[in-house]
Amino acid sequence: AQGRPSGVPPDYDVILMDYLGIGENARHRLPAQMAIESQGEAVAALARHLNVKNLVLWGASFGTAVATVAAARLTAPSPNNLMKGGLAGVILDGTAGPGRMRDYREDQFTAASNIWNSLSAEEQNGFMQRYNSFTQQMSPKERFSFNRSLRMVLISGRKFAAESMRAPSMDFFRRIQENVPSVDQMYARFQAGPARELYRAAGCQIMGYKNEAFQMQAIFGGLVPFEEVDGVCRCRTVERAWNPSDYPIQGVPLVYLNSGADPSTPMEWARQHFNSQAQALGRAFLVFPDGGHGASLYGESPITGCTGMILSAVFHNNVSILEPQAEELAQGRCPRSSPAEIAPLKLQSSGQ
């Protein structure tokens, strides 16, 4: 299913939910309904309605904020909280930290600079020559779309991007060109559809104010300009910025999956979120130095080979074993002595 984390064993059940404001929930399109708090409340309400046992909330990117709110609601001390004990744990991949702390574009530019500077002068010259050769016959509109698709390589992480850019063949540019239609379609949907409204209602609670003093520059040797997408960097003033410290997750294990080269959700955000969740029943902070955005969602990430182990550690309240093995997990190596050999716990429902 779309959105199912890669590597989740087939004998685990997965429940997917459209955000309020899009998909099957498109009728809930008031800004207050699409805010992070409302999104989390909706997830918590669904969990209570289904009365699922052995539930793990898995949030990625923007979903980490939604999962945090939902988990806080489901673990809050209350005699009427029917889910207390039903939530087995929380996994956050690419964690959203306190909102409005920084300009989103600065992280993108820093990531691009780090990738470019990791190449030797010879490799940089080779990339520029191949780029110019590949794009010289393109119209301005075609080059614009190609550059936009090329910038997507930033989310894949420093190691993958650098290795692709230093490859001597044209294969990398051909793959970028093949992705142009899907990237163009994604931006078209964002600019004209409910996704843009969702971003302005909820995403702007996380993204920083526009920094008028920050001037975006071209990247990759000055060849690829940054064009702003209306709405991404121009957030209106929202009533309340997102802050994870307002939503303590209590009494269940919490696992962070974070990539050191992720330009979309910087490591600083994950650290701030981690520091705000002292009431969790054990926390594991896993760092994959050269990975990109969304380690758990994309099959090419080695960590997906150990998803079963991570889930087992959560289910059995043993997340403390994960941090010492973070390097092995990042390479897709799951130690035999891990909980991966423990039979997975199936989701259970009361039948309601």
Short mmCIF file of C-alpha atoms in Angstrom, two decimals:
data_model
loop_
_atom_site.label_atom_id
_atom_site.label_comp_id
_atom_site.label_asym_id
_atom_site.label_seq_id
_atom_site.Cartn_x
_atom_site.Cartn_y
_atom_site.Cartn_z
CA ALA A 1 0.00 0.00 0.00
CA GLN A 2 1.15 3.55 -0.66
CA GLY A 3 2.74 4.92 2.47
CA ARG A 4 3.51 1.52 3.99
CA PRO A 5 7.02 1.70 5.45
CA SER A 6 9.42 -0.41 3.41
CA GLY A 7 10.56 -3.59 5.07
CA VAL A 8 7.54 -4.05 7.34
CA PRO A 9 7.07 -7.84 7.45
CA PRO A 10 3.93 -8.98 5.62
CA ASP A 11 2.48 -10.53 8.79
CA TYR A 12 2.17 -7.09 10.38
CA ASP A 13 -1.09 -5.27 9.71
CA VAL A 14 -0.79 -1.65 8.58
CA ILE A 15 -3.51 0.98 8.95
CA LEU A 16 -3.21 4.01 6.66
CA MET A 17 -5.17 7.24 6.98
CA ASP A 18 -5.59 10.25 4.71
CA TYR A 19 -4.78 13.57 6.36
CA LEU A 20 -7.71 15.85 7.05
CA GLY A 21 -8.14 18.05 4.00
CA ILE A 22 -7.02 15.56 1.32
CA GLY A 23 -8.07 12.24 -0.15
CA GLU A 24 -11.07 10.61 1.50
CA ASN A 25 -10.98 13.32 4.18
CA ALA A 26 -11.03 16.22 1.73
CA ARG A 27 -14.25 17.65 3.20
CA HIS A 28 -12.36 18.71 6.37
CA ARG A 29 -10.63 21.69 4.76
CA LEU A 30 -10.97 24.51 7.23
CA PRO A 31 -7.54 25.71 8.41
CA ALA A 32 -8.32 24.74 12.01
CA GLN A 33 -9.30 21.24 10.89
CA MET A 34 -6.06 20.76 8.96
CA ALA A 35 -3.74 22.05 11.70
CA ILE A 36 -1.30 19.60 13.29
CA GLU A 37 -3.29 19.36 16.51
CA SER A 38 -6.47 18.40 14.64
CA GLN A 39 -4.61 15.87 12.50
CA GLY A 40 -3.23 14.18 15.62
CA GLU A 41 -6.61 14.21 17.32
CA ALA A 42 -8.10 12.48 14.27
CA VAL A 43 -5.49 9.70 14.41
CA ALA A 44 -6.11 9.24 18.13
CA ALA A 45 -9.87 9.13 17.54
CA LEU A 46 -9.45 6.46 14.87
CA ALA A 47 -7.28 4.37 17.19
CA ARG A 48 -9.85 4.61 19.95
CA HIS A 49 -12.67 3.74 17.54
CA LEU A 50 -10.86 0.65 16.29
CA ASN A 51 -9.74 -0.21 19.83
CA VAL A 52 -6.56 -1.70 18.41
CA LYS A 53 -4.13 -3.45 20.73
CA ASN A 54 -0.38 -3.67 20.13
CA LEU A 55 -0.50 -0.50 18.06
CA VAL A 56 2.68 1.24 16.91
CA LEU A 57 2.33 4.77 15.55
CA TRP A 58 4.81 5.28 12.70
CA GLY A 59 5.24 8.85 11.52
CA ALA A 60 7.52 10.13 8.78
CA SER A 61 8.40 13.76 8.04
CA PHE A 62 5.28 15.87 8.65
CA GLY A 63 3.70 12.69 10.02
CA THR A 64 6.10 12.75 12.99
CA ALA A 65 4.31 15.83 14.32
CA VAL A 66 0.91 14.21 13.79
CA ALA A 67 2.05 10.97 15.44
CA THR A 68 3.44 12.92 18.40
CA VAL A 69 0.10 14.62 19.05
CA ALA A 70 -1.79 11.35 18.64
CA ALA A 71 0.56 9.46 20.98
CA ALA A 72 0.36 12.23 23.60
CA ARG A 73 -3.42 12.04 23.52
CA LEU A 74 -3.46 8.24 23.69
CA THR A 75 -1.04 8.07 26.64
CA ALA A 76 -2.33 11.02 28.67
CA PRO A 77 -3.30 10.07 32.24
CA SER A 78 -7.09 9.96 32.20
CA PRO A 79 -9.70 7.54 33.51
CA ASN A 80 -11.48 7.84 30.16
CA ASN A 81 -8.43 7.05 28.06
CA LEU A 82 -9.36 3.64 26.68
CA MET A 83 -6.12 3.38 24.70
CA LYS A 84 -3.82 3.43 27.73
CA GLY A 85 -1.89 0.21 27.31
CA GLY A 86 -3.11 -0.32 23.73
CA LEU A 87 -0.33 1.81 22.27
CA ALA A 88 2.84 -0.27 22.11
CA GLY A 89 5.19 2.49 20.98
CA VAL A 90 6.07 5.23 18.51
CA ILE A 91 8.57 5.38 15.64
CA LEU A 92 9.50 8.76 14.15
CA ASP A 93 11.44 9.01 10.89
CA GLY A 94 12.71 12.44 9.84
CA THR A 95 11.45 14.28 12.90
CA ALA A 96 9.83 17.71 12.88
CA GLY A 97 11.17 19.85 15.72
CA PRO A 98 9.87 23.13 17.16
CA GLY A 99 8.37 25.27 14.44
CA ARG A 100 9.40 28.66 13.09
CA MET A 101 13.00 28.26 14.27
CA ARG A 102 14.79 28.66 10.94
CA ASP A 103 14.38 29.36 7.24
CA TYR A 104 13.70 26.12 5.38
CA ARG A 105 15.75 27.23 2.36
CA GLU A 106 18.94 27.53 4.38
CA ASP A 107 18.96 23.80 5.14
CA GLN A 108 18.41 23.00 1.48
CA PHE A 109 21.27 25.26 0.43
CA THR A 110 23.59 23.91 3.13
CA ALA A 111 22.89 20.32 2.06
CA ALA A 112 23.62 21.19 -1.58
CA SER A 113 26.86 22.94 -0.59
CA ASN A 114 28.02 19.96 1.47
CA ILE A 115 27.35 17.57 -1.40
CA TRP A 116 29.18 19.78 -3.90
CA ASN A 117 32.16 20.36 -1.61
CA SER A 118 32.55 16.61 -1.09
CA LEU A 119 33.52 16.32 -4.77
CA SER A 120 37.07 16.95 -5.92
CA ALA A 121 37.77 19.77 -8.37
CA GLU A 122 38.13 17.20 -11.13
CA GLU A 123 34.79 15.61 -10.23
CA GLN A 124 33.09 19.00 -10.11
CA ASN A 125 34.41 19.87 -13.57
CA GLY A 126 33.29 16.51 -14.89
CA PHE A 127 29.79 17.01 -13.52
CA MET A 128 29.51 20.49 -15.06
CA GLN A 129 30.67 19.22 -18.44
CA ARG A 130 28.16 16.36 -18.42
CA TYR A 131 25.38 18.67 -17.23
CA ASN A 132 26.04 21.22 -19.98
CA SER A 133 26.25 18.50 -22.61
CA PHE A 134 22.99 16.89 -21.46
CA THR A 135 20.97 20.11 -21.20
CA GLN A 136 22.34 22.19 -24.08
CA GLN A 137 19.49 21.31 -26.45
CA MET A 138 16.73 21.88 -23.87
CA SER A 139 14.29 24.75 -24.06
CA PRO A 140 14.11 27.07 -21.02
CA LYS A 141 10.94 25.29 -19.88
CA GLU A 142 12.54 21.86 -20.24
CA ARG A 143 15.64 22.97 -18.39
CA PHE A 144 13.50 24.41 -15.60
CA SER A 145 11.74 21.07 -15.11
CA PHE A 146 15.02 19.16 -15.36
CA ASN A 147 16.65 21.37 -12.71
CA ARG A 148 13.68 20.95 -10.42
CA SER A 149 13.94 17.18 -10.75
CA LEU A 150 17.70 17.37 -10.21
CA ARG A 151 17.23 19.26 -6.95
CA MET A 152 15.23 16.30 -5.62
CA VAL A 153 18.52 14.43 -5.31
CA LEU A 154 19.12 16.49 -2.16
CA ILE A 155 16.61 14.45 -0.18
CA SER A 156 18.43 11.21 -0.99
CA GLY A 157 21.36 12.10 1.24
CA ARG A 158 24.95 13.19 0.84
CA LYS A 159 26.48 9.81 0.03
CA PHE A 160 24.02 8.76 -2.67
CA ALA A 161 23.96 12.20 -4.28
CA ALA A 162 27.74 12.57 -4.36
CA GLU A 163 28.26 9.09 -5.77
CA SER A 164 25.69 9.75 -8.47
CA MET A 165 27.16 13.12 -9.40
CA ARG A 166 30.73 11.83 -9.71
CA ALA A 167 29.77 8.88 -11.92
CA PRO A 168 31.46 9.38 -15.34
CA SER A 169 28.50 8.21 -17.45
CA MET A 170 25.30 10.03 -18.38
CA ASP A 171 23.12 7.45 -16.59
CA PHE A 172 22.50 9.77 -13.63
CA PHE A 173 21.16 12.53 -15.88
CA ARG A 174 19.00 10.05 -17.79
CA ARG A 175 17.43 8.90 -14.52
CA ILE A 176 16.79 12.52 -13.52
CA GLN A 177 15.13 13.12 -16.90
CA GLU A 178 12.92 10.04 -16.45
CA ASN A 179 11.68 11.50 -13.16
CA VAL A 180 10.74 14.88 -14.65
CA PRO A 181 7.08 14.02 -15.44
CA SER A 182 6.35 12.72 -11.95
CA VAL A 183 8.11 15.68 -10.27
CA ASP A 184 6.23 18.16 -12.48
CA GLN A 185 2.97 16.42 -11.61
CA MET A 186 3.78 16.53 -7.91
CA TYR A 187 4.43 20.28 -8.00
CA ALA A 188 1.30 20.89 -10.07
CA ARG A 189 -0.81 19.06 -7.50
CA PHE A 190 0.81 20.98 -4.69
CA GLN A 191 0.32 24.40 -6.23
CA ALA A 192 -3.28 23.94 -7.30
CA GLY A 193 -4.84 21.35 -5.01
CA PRO A 194 -5.74 20.59 -1.41
CA ALA A 195 -2.11 19.75 -0.61
CA ARG A 196 -1.26 23.44 -0.79
CA GLU A 197 -4.04 24.29 1.65
CA LEU A 198 -2.86 21.53 3.97
CA TYR A 199 0.67 22.87 3.85
CA ARG A 200 -0.40 26.41 4.67
CA ALA A 201 -2.60 25.24 7.56
CA ALA A 202 -0.22 22.69 9.09
CA GLY A 203 3.16 22.73 7.37
CA CYS A 204 3.57 26.42 8.12
CA GLN A 205 3.32 25.58 11.83
CA ILE A 206 6.71 23.90 11.37
CA MET A 207 8.52 25.83 8.64
CA GLY A 208 10.30 29.03 9.55
CA TYR A 209 9.38 32.56 8.71
CA LYS A 210 10.68 33.76 5.38
CA ASN A 211 14.07 35.33 5.94
CA GLU A 212 14.20 38.34 3.67
CA ALA A 213 17.93 38.73 4.36
CA PHE A 214 18.70 35.24 3.07
CA GLN A 215 19.36 35.24 -0.66
CA MET A 216 19.10 31.82 -2.25
CA GLN A 217 21.95 31.11 -4.65
CA ALA A 218 22.41 28.66 -7.47
CA ILE A 219 23.85 25.28 -6.51
CA PHE A 220 26.09 22.62 -8.07
CA GLY A 221 28.69 24.97 -9.45
CA GLY A 222 26.17 27.73 -10.07
CA LEU A 223 24.37 25.68 -12.72
CA VAL A 224 21.11 24.91 -10.91
CA PRO A 225 19.04 27.80 -9.52
CA PHE A 226 16.59 27.51 -6.66
CA GLU A 227 13.10 28.58 -7.67
CA GLU A 228 10.72 29.05 -4.80
CA VAL A 229 7.41 27.25 -4.83
CA ASP A 230 4.69 29.63 -3.72
CA GLY A 231 3.57 28.50 -0.30
CA VAL A 232 6.66 26.53 0.67
CA CYS A 233 8.76 29.51 1.73
CA ARG A 234 6.01 32.08 2.07
CA CYS A 235 4.10 30.98 5.12
CA ARG A 236 1.44 33.27 6.42
CA THR A 237 1.29 33.92 10.14
CA VAL A 238 -0.34 30.97 11.87
CA GLU A 239 -2.04 31.09 15.22
CA ARG A 240 0.24 28.58 16.88
CA ALA A 241 3.65 27.20 15.96
CA TRP A 242 4.32 23.51 16.40
CA ASN A 243 6.24 22.56 19.56
CA PRO A 244 6.69 18.90 20.58
CA SER A 245 7.20 19.84 24.23
CA ASP A 246 3.47 20.62 24.34
CA TYR A 247 2.73 16.95 23.64
CA PRO A 248 4.53 14.57 26.02
CA ILE A 249 4.44 10.90 25.06
CA GLN A 250 4.17 8.96 28.30
CA GLY A 251 4.91 5.39 29.27
CA VAL A 252 5.65 3.85 25.83
CA PRO A 253 8.96 3.35 23.96
CA LEU A 254 9.99 5.93 21.39
CA VAL A 255 12.39 5.38 18.47
CA TYR A 256 13.91 8.10 16.29
CA LEU A 257 15.25 7.30 12.81
CA ASN A 258 17.29 10.26 11.59
CA SER A 259 19.62 10.89 8.69
CA GLY A 260 22.58 13.16 9.23
CA ALA A 261 22.36 14.59 5.70
CA ASP A 262 18.61 15.14 5.62
CA PRO A 263 17.90 18.69 4.35
CA SER A 264 14.16 18.48 4.96
CA THR A 265 14.12 17.63 8.65
CA PRO A 266 17.50 18.63 10.08
CA MET A 267 19.15 16.63 12.86
CA GLU A 268 18.76 19.64 15.14
CA TRP A 269 14.99 19.20 14.97
CA ALA A 270 15.19 15.56 16.01
CA ARG A 271 17.45 16.41 18.95
CA GLN A 272 15.04 19.07 20.18
CA HIS A 273 12.13 16.65 19.88
CA PHE A 274 14.09 13.95 21.72
CA ASN A 275 14.91 16.32 24.57
CA SER A 276 11.23 17.17 24.97
CA GLN A 277 10.12 13.56 25.51
CA ALA A 278 11.64 12.52 28.82
CA GLN A 279 8.45 10.75 29.92
CA ALA A 280 8.66 8.06 27.26
CA LEU A 281 9.37 4.50 28.42
CA GLY A 282 12.81 4.27 26.85
CA ARG A 283 14.09 6.26 23.87
CA ALA A 284 16.42 5.22 21.06
CA PHE A 285 18.03 7.83 18.82
CA LEU A 286 19.40 6.23 15.64
CA VAL A 287 21.55 8.33 13.32
CA PHE A 288 22.47 7.31 9.79
CA PRO A 289 25.24 9.77 8.84
CA ASP A 290 24.87 9.99 5.06
CA GLY A 291 21.22 9.06 4.59
CA GLY A 292 18.53 11.25 3.12
CA HIS A 293 14.94 12.08 3.99
CA GLY A 294 12.51 9.33 4.98
CA ALA A 295 14.83 6.40 5.70
CA SER A 296 11.97 4.02 6.45
CA LEU A 297 9.80 4.84 3.44
CA TYR A 298 12.14 4.10 0.57
CA GLY A 299 13.26 0.60 -0.28
CA GLU A 300 16.74 1.69 -1.39
CA SER A 301 17.66 2.58 2.20
CA PRO A 302 19.53 -0.33 3.89
CA ILE A 303 17.74 0.36 7.18
CA THR A 304 14.55 -1.07 5.70
CA GLY A 305 16.11 -4.52 5.95
CA CYS A 306 15.97 -4.21 9.74
CA THR A 307 12.45 -2.83 10.07
CA GLY A 308 11.27 -6.10 11.60
CA MET A 309 13.95 -5.91 14.28
CA ILE A 310 13.07 -2.32 15.15
CA LEU A 311 9.39 -3.18 15.45
CA SER A 312 10.15 -6.18 17.65
CA ALA A 313 12.29 -4.03 19.92
CA VAL A 314 9.40 -1.59 20.29
CA PHE A 315 6.81 -4.30 20.91
CA HIS A 316 8.96 -5.88 23.60
CA ASN A 317 9.97 -2.63 25.36
CA ASN A 318 13.61 -3.22 24.51
CA VAL A 319 14.57 -0.22 22.39
CA SER A 320 17.74 0.27 24.43
CA ILE A 321 19.43 -2.40 22.31
CA LEU A 322 19.07 -0.33 19.15
CA GLU A 323 21.42 2.61 19.73
CA PRO A 324 24.59 0.51 20.22
CA GLN A 325 23.80 -1.20 16.92
CA ALA A 326 22.92 1.94 14.94
CA GLU A 327 25.91 1.62 12.61
CA GLU A 328 25.06 -1.98 11.75
CA LEU A 329 21.38 -1.09 11.26
CA ALA A 330 22.30 1.76 8.92
CA GLN A 331 24.07 -0.81 6.73
CA GLY A 332 21.10 -3.16 6.84
CA ARG A 333 22.90 -5.62 9.11
CA CYS A 334 20.55 -6.99 11.76
CA PRO A 335 22.39 -8.88 14.54
CA ARG A 336 21.15 -12.45 14.98
CA SER A 337 20.79 -11.91 18.71
CA SER A 338 18.26 -9.15 18.12
CA PRO A 339 14.50 -9.34 18.71
CA ALA A 340 14.11 -9.92 14.95
CA GLU A 341 13.84 -13.62 15.75
CA ILE A 342 10.93 -13.01 18.11
CA ALA A 343 7.57 -13.78 16.54
CA PRO A 344 5.81 -10.53 15.61
CA LEU A 345 2.79 -9.48 17.63
CA LYS A 346 -0.30 -9.18 15.48
CA LEU A 347 -2.59 -6.20 15.84
CA GLN A 348 -5.64 -7.15 17.84
CA SER A 349 -9.06 -5.52 17.84
CA SER A 350 -12.07 -5.86 20.05
CA GLY A 351 -14.20 -6.13 16.93
CA GLN A 352 -15.78 -2.69 17.33
#
